[in-house]
Structure formats: C-alpha cells, structure tokens
Coordinates of C-alpha atoms and ligand atoms in Angstrom, one line a residue:
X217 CA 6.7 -22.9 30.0
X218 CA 7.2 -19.5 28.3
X219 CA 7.1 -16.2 30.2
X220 CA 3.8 -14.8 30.4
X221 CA 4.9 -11.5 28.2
X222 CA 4.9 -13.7 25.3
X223 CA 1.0 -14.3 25.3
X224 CA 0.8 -10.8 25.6
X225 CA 2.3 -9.9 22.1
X226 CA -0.5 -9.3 19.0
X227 CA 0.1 -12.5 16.7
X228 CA 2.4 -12.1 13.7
X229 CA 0.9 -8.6 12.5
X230 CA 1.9 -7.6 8.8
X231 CA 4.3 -11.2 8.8
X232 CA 1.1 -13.0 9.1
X233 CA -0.5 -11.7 5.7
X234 CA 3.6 -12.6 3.9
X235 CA 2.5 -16.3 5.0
X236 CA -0.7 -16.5 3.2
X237 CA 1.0 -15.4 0.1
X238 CA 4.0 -17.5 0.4
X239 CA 2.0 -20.4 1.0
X240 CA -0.6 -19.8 -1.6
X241 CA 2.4 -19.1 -4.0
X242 CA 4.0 -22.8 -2.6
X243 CA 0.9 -24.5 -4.2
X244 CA 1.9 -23.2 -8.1
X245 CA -1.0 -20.1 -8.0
X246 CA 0.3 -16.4 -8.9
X247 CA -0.7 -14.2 -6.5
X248 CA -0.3 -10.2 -6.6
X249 CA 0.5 -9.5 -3.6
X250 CA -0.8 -6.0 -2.5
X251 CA -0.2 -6.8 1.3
X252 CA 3.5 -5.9 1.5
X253 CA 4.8 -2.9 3.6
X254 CA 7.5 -2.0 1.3
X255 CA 8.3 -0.8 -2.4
X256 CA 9.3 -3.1 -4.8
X257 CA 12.0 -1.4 -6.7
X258 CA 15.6 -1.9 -6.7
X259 CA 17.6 0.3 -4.0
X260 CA 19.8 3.1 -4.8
X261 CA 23.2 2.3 -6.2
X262 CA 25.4 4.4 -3.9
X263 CA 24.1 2.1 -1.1
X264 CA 25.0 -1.1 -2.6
X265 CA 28.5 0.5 -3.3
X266 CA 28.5 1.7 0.1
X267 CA 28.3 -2.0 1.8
X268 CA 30.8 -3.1 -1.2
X269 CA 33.3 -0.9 -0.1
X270 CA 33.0 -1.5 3.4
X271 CA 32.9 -5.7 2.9
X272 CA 36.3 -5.1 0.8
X273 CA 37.8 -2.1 2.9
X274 CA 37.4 -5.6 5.3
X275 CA 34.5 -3.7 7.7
X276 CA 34.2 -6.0 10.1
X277 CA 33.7 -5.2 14.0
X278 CA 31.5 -3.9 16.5
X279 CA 30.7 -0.1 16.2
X280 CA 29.3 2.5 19.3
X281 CA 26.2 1.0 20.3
X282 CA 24.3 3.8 19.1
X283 CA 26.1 3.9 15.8
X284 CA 29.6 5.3 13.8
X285 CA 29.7 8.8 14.8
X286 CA 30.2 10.1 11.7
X287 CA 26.4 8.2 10.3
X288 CA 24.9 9.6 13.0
X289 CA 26.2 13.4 12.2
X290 CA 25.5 12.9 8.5
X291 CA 21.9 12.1 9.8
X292 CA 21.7 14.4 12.2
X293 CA 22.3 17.2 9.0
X294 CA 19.7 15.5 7.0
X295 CA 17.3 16.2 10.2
X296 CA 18.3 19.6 9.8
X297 CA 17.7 20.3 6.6
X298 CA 14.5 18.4 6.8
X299 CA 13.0 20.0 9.2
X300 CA 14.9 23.2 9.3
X301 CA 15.3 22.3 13.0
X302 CA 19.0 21.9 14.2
X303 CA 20.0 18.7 15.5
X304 CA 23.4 17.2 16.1
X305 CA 25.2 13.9 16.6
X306 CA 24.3 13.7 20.0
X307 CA 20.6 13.7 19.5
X308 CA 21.0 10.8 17.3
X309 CA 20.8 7.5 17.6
X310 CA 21.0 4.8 15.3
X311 CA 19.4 1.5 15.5
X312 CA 18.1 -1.7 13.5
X313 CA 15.1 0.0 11.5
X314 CA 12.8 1.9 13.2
X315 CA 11.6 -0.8 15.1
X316 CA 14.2 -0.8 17.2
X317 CA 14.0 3.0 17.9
X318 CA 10.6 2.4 19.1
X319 CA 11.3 -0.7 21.6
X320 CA 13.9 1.8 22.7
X321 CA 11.6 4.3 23.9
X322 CA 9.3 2.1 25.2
X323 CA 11.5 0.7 27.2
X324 CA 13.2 3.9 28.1
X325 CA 10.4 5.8 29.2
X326 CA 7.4 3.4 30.5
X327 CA 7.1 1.9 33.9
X328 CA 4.9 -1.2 34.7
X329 CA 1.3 0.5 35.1
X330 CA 2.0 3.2 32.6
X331 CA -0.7 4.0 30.1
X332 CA 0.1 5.1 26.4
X333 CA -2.4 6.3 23.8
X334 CA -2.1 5.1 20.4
X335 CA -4.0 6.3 18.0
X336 CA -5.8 3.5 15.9
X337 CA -6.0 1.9 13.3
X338 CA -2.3 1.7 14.0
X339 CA 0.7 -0.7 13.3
X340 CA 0.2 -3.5 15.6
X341 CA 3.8 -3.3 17.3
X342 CA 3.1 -0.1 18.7
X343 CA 1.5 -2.0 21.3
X344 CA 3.0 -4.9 21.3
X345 CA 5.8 -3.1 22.5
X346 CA 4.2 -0.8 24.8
X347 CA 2.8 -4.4 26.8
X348 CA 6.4 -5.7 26.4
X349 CA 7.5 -2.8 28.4
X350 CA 4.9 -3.8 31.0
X351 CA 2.6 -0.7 30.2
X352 CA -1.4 -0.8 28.8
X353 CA -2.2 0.6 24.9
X354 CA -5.1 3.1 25.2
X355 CA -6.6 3.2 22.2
X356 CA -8.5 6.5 20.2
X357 CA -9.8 5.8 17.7
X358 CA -9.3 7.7 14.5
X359 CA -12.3 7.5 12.0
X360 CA -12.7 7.5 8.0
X361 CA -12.6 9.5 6.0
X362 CA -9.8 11.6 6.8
X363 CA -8.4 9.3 9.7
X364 CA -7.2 12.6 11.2
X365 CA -7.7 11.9 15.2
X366 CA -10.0 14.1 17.2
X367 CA -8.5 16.1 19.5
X368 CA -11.3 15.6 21.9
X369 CA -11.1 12.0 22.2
X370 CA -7.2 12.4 22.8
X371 CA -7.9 14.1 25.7
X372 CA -10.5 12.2 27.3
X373 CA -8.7 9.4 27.2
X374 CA -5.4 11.1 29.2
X375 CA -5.5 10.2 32.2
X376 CA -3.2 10.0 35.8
X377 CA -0.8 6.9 34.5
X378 CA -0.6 8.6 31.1
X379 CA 3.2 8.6 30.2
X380 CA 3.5 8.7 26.5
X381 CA 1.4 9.3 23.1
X382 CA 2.8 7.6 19.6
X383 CA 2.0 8.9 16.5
X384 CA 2.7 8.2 12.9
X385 CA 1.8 10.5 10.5
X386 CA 1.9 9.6 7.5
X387 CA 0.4 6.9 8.8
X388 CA 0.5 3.0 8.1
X389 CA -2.6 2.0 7.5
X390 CA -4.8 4.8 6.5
X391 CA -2.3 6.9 4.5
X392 CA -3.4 9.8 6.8
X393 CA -0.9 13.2 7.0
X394 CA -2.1 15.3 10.1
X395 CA -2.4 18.8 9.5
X396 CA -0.3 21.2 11.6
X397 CA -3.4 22.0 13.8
X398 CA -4.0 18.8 15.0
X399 CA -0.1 18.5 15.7
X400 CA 0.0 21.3 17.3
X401 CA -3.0 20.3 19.2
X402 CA -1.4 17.0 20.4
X403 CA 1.7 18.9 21.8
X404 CA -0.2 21.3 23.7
X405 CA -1.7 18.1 25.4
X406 CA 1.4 16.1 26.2
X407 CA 3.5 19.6 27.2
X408 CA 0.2 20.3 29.5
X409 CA -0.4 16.4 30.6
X410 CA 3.9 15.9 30.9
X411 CA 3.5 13.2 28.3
X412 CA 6.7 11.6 26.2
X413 CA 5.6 11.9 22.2
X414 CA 6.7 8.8 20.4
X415 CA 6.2 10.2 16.6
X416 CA 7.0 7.4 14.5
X417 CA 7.7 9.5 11.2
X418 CA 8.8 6.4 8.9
X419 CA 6.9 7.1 6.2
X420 CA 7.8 10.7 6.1
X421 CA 8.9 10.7 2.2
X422 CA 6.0 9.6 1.0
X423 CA 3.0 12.1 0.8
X424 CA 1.6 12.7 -2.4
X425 CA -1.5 15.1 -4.3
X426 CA 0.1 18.3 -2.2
X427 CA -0.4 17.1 1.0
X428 CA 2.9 17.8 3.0
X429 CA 4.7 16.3 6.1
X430 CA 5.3 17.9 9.0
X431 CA 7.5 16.5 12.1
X432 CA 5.2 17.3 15.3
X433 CA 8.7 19.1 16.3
X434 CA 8.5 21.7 13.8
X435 CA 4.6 21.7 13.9
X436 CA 5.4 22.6 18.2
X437 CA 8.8 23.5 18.5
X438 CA 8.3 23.5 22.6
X439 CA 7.9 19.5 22.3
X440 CA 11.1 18.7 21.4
X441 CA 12.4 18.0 25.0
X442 CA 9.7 15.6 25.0
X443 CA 9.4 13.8 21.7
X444 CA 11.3 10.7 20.2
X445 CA 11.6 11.4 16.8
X446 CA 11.9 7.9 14.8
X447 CA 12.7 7.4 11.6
X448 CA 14.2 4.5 9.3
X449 CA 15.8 4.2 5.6
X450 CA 14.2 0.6 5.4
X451 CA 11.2 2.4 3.2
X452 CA 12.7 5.8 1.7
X453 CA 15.4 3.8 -0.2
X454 CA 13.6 0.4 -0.2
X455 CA 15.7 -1.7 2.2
X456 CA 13.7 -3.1 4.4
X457 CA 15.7 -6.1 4.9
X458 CA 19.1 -4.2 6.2
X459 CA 17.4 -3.1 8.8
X460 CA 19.1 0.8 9.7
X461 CA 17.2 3.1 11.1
X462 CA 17.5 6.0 13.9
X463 CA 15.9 8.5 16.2
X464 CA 16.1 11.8 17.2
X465 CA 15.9 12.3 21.2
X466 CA 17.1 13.7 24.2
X467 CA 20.1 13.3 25.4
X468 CA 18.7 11.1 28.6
X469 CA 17.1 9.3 25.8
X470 CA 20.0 8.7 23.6
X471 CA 22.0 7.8 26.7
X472 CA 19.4 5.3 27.5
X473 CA 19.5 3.9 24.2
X474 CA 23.5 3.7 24.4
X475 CA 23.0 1.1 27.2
X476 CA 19.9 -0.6 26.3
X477 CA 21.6 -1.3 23.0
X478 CA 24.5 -2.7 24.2
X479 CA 22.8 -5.3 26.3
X480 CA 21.0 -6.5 23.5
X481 CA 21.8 -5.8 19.7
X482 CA 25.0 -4.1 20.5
X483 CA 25.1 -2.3 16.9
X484 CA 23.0 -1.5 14.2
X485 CA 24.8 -4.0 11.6
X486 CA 28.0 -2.3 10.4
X487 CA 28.0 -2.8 6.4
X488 CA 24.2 -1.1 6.5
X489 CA 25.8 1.6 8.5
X490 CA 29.0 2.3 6.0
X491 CA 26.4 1.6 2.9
X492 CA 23.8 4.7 4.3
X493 CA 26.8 6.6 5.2
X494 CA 27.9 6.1 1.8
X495 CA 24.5 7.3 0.3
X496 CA 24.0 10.3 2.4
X497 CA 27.8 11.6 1.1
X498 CA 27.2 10.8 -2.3
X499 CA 23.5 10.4 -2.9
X500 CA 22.0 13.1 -5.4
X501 CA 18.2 12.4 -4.2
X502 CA 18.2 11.0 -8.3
X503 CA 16.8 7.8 -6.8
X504 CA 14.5 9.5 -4.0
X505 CA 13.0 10.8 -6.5
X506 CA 12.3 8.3 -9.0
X507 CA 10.6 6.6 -6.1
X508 CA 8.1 9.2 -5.5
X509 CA 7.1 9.8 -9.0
X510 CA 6.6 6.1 -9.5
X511 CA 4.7 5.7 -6.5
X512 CA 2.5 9.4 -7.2
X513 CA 1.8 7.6 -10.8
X514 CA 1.1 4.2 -8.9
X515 CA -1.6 6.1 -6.1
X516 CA -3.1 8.0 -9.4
X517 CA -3.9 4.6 -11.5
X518 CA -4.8 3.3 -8.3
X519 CA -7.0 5.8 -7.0
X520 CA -9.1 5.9 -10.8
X521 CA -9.0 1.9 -10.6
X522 CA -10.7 2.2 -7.3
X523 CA -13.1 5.0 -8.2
X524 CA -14.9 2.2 -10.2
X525 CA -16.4 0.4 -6.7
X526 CA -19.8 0.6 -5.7
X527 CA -19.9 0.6 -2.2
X528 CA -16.6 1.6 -0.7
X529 CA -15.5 5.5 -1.4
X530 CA -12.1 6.2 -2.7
X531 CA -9.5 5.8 0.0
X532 CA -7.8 9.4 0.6
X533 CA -4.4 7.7 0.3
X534 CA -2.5 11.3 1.1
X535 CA 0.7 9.7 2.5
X536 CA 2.6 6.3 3.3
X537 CA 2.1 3.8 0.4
X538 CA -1.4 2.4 1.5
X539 CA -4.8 2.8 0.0
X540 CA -7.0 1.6 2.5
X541 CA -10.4 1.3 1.7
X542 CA -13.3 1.1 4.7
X543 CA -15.6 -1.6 3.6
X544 CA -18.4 -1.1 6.4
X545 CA -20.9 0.0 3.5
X546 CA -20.3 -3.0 1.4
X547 CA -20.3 -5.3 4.7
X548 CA -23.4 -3.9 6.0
X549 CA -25.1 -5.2 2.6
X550 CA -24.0 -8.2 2.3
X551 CA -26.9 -10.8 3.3
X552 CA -26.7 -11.7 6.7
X553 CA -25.7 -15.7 7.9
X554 CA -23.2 -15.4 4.3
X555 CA -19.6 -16.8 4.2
X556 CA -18.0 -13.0 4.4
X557 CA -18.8 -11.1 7.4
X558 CA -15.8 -9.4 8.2
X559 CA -12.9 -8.0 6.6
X560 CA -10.8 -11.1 7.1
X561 CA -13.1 -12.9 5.3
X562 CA -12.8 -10.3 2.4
X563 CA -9.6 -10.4 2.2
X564 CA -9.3 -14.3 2.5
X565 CA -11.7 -14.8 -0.4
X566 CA -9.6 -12.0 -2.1
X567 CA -6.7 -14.4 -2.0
X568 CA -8.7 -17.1 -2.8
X569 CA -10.6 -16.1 -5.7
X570 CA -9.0 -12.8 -7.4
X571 CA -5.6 -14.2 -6.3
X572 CA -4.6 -11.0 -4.2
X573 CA -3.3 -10.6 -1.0
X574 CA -4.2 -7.7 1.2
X575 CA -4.3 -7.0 4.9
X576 CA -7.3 -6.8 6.7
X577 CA -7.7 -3.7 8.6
X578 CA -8.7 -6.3 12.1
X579 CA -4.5 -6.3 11.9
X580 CA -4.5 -2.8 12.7
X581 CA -7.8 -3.0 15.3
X582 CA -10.4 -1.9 12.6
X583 CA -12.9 -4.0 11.8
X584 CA -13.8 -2.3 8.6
X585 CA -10.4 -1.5 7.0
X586 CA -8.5 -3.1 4.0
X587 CA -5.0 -2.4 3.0
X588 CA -4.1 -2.7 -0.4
X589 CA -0.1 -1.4 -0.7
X590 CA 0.8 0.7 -4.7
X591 CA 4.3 0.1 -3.3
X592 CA 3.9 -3.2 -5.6
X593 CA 5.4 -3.2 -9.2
X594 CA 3.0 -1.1 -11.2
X595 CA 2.0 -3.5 -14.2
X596 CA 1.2 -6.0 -11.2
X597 CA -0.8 -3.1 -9.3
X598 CA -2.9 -2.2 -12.0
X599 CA -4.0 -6.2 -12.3
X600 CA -4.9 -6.5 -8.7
X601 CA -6.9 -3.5 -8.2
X602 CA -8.4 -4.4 -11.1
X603 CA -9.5 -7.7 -10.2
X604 CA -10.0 -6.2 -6.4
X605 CA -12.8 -4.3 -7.8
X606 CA -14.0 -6.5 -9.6
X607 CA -14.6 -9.1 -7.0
X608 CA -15.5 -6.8 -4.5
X609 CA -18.6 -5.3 -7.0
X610 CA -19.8 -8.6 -7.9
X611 CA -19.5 -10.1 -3.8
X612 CA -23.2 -9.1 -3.1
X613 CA -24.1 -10.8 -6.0
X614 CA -21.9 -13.7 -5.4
X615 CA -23.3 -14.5 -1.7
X616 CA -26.7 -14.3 -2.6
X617 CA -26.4 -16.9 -5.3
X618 CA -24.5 -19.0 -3.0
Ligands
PLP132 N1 6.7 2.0 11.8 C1 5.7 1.7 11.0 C2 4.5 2.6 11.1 C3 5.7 0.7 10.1 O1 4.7 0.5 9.2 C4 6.9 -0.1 10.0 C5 7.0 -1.2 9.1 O2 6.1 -1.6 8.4 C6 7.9 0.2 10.9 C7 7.8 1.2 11.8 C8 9.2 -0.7 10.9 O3 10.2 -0.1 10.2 P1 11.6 -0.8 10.1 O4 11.5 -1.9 9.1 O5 12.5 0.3 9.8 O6 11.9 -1.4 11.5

C-alpha cells in the first residue's frame, strides 16, 4: 500500500494535458499544441557550448549541494543588477528548476498544521507541495479581468496557523503582473502577520505591452528577511528539460536547503551548472532578446486573432507566455443538458475537433479558465488560435443542432 501523502498530491497537472497531445498525435492526427508551458525555440548557443566544454573538460562529479560557488555568485550579480538589490553567493541557492526551490521552502519553513495562502488560479504544485510538507493550501481567489488579487480577501483569509504566502507574478495562468501597490500591500501583511513570502518569479522575463516586473523585494525592501525569492533559467533561455534553477533566501534558508539537498538530489546536475555558468560569462542578452520580441509579436497576432470571439473578452495576457481566456460568458449560453458544460469539455472537443490542445483552467482551480500558450512556434500559433476561434464562435451553434 502506498503512503497516504501520495493520494494527497493534485493528478498530473500541466503533464496531464502533454498526454492528450502525445496520444492524439500516436493515432497519425497533427495537433497544435497550445497547452505547453515552455517556448519552442532553440536555446542560446553559449549554453550548449557551455555543457560541451564541461562534457570534454571531462565534468563529471558531484558539486556543493547548493551549487558551484562560482554559478551561484554569477547569479547572485544578475540578482543584483536585476533588481538593483544586492545579493551575494551566500543568498543563493541553486537547485533543479524552480521546482525544486519551491519544495525546498516548503519543506523548510511549514510544519504539519501550517496554513499557506495561495493565490488562485495558480500552478497546481504549489499545493501539491504545500500538502507534501504536511501543511493545508488556503485558497484567494484572484478574479478576471485583471487577476490582480484583492488585498482584502488576502487578509481575511490569514489566520493563527498562517506561515507562508506564495506568489507568482507574472503569473502562470493568467499572465497577470501585480502592480507595486498590491506588492507592497502583500508585504505589509506577511511583515504584520510574521508570514514567509514564497514569490515564485519564474516568469519574470516575460512581460510585454509596457507592463513591468517587479520582485515583491524591491516592491518592499523590509520583506526580504522573509521572502524566498525563486527563480529558474528553464523558461528565460528555453530549457526546460536541464532542469537549473535557484533561489534567493536567507541564510537559515540556504542553510536549510544545503542539507535538504544533500539527502535527496544532492546537486543540481553539473553540465547544466557549467553550461549557465557559461552563458552568464559570455552571454550578450542577443538571444534574450530575440525571445521577447518573438514572443511580444506572438501575444500581438494572438491578441488580434482572439479579438475576433464573440463571447469571451480578450485575455489581458501582460506577462508569462499565457493567454487565458475566461469562458464563463460563452458557458453560461450554451443550452443546458449539452455535451460541453465545463471547460474540460471545451478544451477536450478543442482537441478533438480543431485539433488543439489547451489546458483547462479546472488544472489551475478555475472552472472558467482556458490556457492557450504563444510560446508555440508562431506559424503554428497563428493556425490554432485561428481554428480556436473559430470553433469556439460556432459551439452555440454546434450544440443546438446536436
Ligand atoms: N513555477 C511556475 C509558476 C511554473 O509555471 C513552472 C513550470 O511550468 C515552474 C515553477 C517550474 O519551473 P522549473 O521547470 O524551472 O522547475
């Protein structure tokens, strides 16, 4: 029998929706898939050089659990000059994507019987890992358009077990960038409440149409003795798969993370280490970007393709790679006792008809979200949300004449 912490974990999440399109794909059908969190464009050349050089310099063996000194000053100075904060390599820690940066803090700083707000729609391991760490998710919710949370509801739902608030701005789903107030807002309640801040800032590259991205640190400089700042190169340079990421901490917290990560992964993988390394020294932010200006182009065809449906506004889509559309309009008029009634129907007959995969927003606790990625190549984009709107306009029809 497995441990019970096991039946406590959200399904497969995002890996769910890669299924459906690999097994619709298996039977022959091309699918444009618009459900992947990640841009599909080749990686920077310095890193591939990087892990070349390290594989024939013969780069082989374990490394500090929390990573080669020298990575973690060189990201410690790109902290710095991010954020105009300073941080050194002792506030840094380096880990296996930024997922592992978050089960480190969970497990760091919660205590069975803990609570944790998470403001949602939200990834779903956030509280997948907050259960693993034998705490309880309290959810806010955060409503369209903007997504922004309100401050109120924050508050009212501290309360005497509360240990820790994550946020992610830009934010996966939504694409929401909070504003300094509300920042600031959020670190008056956690320095006033004692609360850890989990800011997952991942996505923190990618904020387009003059929105701009600020770390909740330099938003409130006084929570930075209580805020884990994680962060991961798996989407700024498109490498999801070498998994490297870090965080920013205090020093308990990077000490916790020096032991927690040898009893389990010991290092972050050591040729993704030398290959980021690599990039940071020789980088020229050509490639960075690149990125961005594909991706503003991609969210600007995207954005006009969407402007064409008829009952679902256009998404705000300020930051993150996601436009995620809130269907509870069209749903609410489609005839009741039809096929589609929620949004994973809609985005299973998506698949099944228009031949695109998306991610219902029931993944991320909202009943009336879709996510539809423009990290996808853009002649492939422009196809899907083409045939997205397509089929989404004609559904009312399509139900009623079933
Ligand atoms: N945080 C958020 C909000 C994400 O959307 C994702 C991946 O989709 C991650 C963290 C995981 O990042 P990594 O691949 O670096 O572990």
């Amino acid at each position: 029998m497995l441990a019970q912490r096991i039946s406590l974990l959200s399904g497969p999440g995002t890996a769910a929706a890669r299924e459906a399109v690999a097994a619709a794909a298996a039977t022959g059908r091309h699918i444009i898939d618009l459900a992947a969190g990640e841009v599909i464009i080749e990686p920077p050349l310095s890193v591939c050089e990087g892990a070349i050089a390290a594989i024939k310099a013969g780069t082989n063996r374990y490394t500090d659990s929390i990573g080669l000194p020298p990575l973690r000053k060189a990201i410690a100075e790109k902290l710095s000059a991010e954020t105009g904060i300073a941080w050194d390599t002792e506030d840094i820690v380096v880990t296996a994507g930024a997922k592992q940066g978050l089960l480190d803090a969970a497990l760091a700083v919660l205590n069975p019987g803990d609570e944790v707000i998470i403001i949602r729609p939200c990834w779903p391991t956030f509280s997948s890992q907050v259960l693993l760490a034998g705490a309880k998710p309290v959810f806010v919710d955060a409503r369209p358009p903007t997504y922004i949370p309100d401050i109120e509801a924050i508050r009212a739902a501290v309360a005497p077990h509360t240990q820790a608030i994550i946020i992610n701005s830009p934010n996966n789903p939504t694409g929401a960038v909070y504003d300094r107030a509300t920042l600031q807002a959020i670190g008056d309640l956690a320095v006033n409440h004692h609360l850890w801040i989990v800011s997952d800032e991942c996505y923190s590259s990618f904020v387009f149409a003059g929105a701009r991205h600020e770390s909740i640190v330099m938003a409130h400089p006084g929570v930075r003795s209580r805020t884990i700042l994680v962060n991961a190169f798996s989407k700024e340079l498109a490498i999801t798969g070498w998994r490297l990421g870090y965080f920013a901490a205090p020093r308990e917290i990077v000490s916790a993370a020096k032991t927690l990560q040898s009893h389990t992964t010991s290092n972050a993988n050591v040729i993704a280490q030398h290959a980021i390394l690599h990039h940071l020294q020789v980088g020229d932010g050509r490639f960075e970007r690149e990125m961005h200006q594909r991706l503003s182009q991609a969210r600007n065809t995207g954005l006009l393709i969407l402007s064409g449906l008829q009952h679902v506004a256009t998404p705000g889509a300020e930051g993150s790679f996601f436009l995620y559309l809130d269907l509870s309009r069209l749903i609410s008029i489609l005839p009741a006792g039809g096929p589609l009634r929620s949004t994973d129907d809609i985005a299973r007959f998506l698949l099944a008809e228009a031949g695109v995969a998306s991610i219902a927003g029931n993944t991320f606790g909202d009943l009336n979200g879709l996510r539809l990625s423009f990290g996808a190549p853009p002649d492939l984009l422009e196809l899907g949300l083409k045939r997205v709107v397509e089929t989404l306009n004609n559904l009312k029809k399509k139900q009623t004449a079933a």
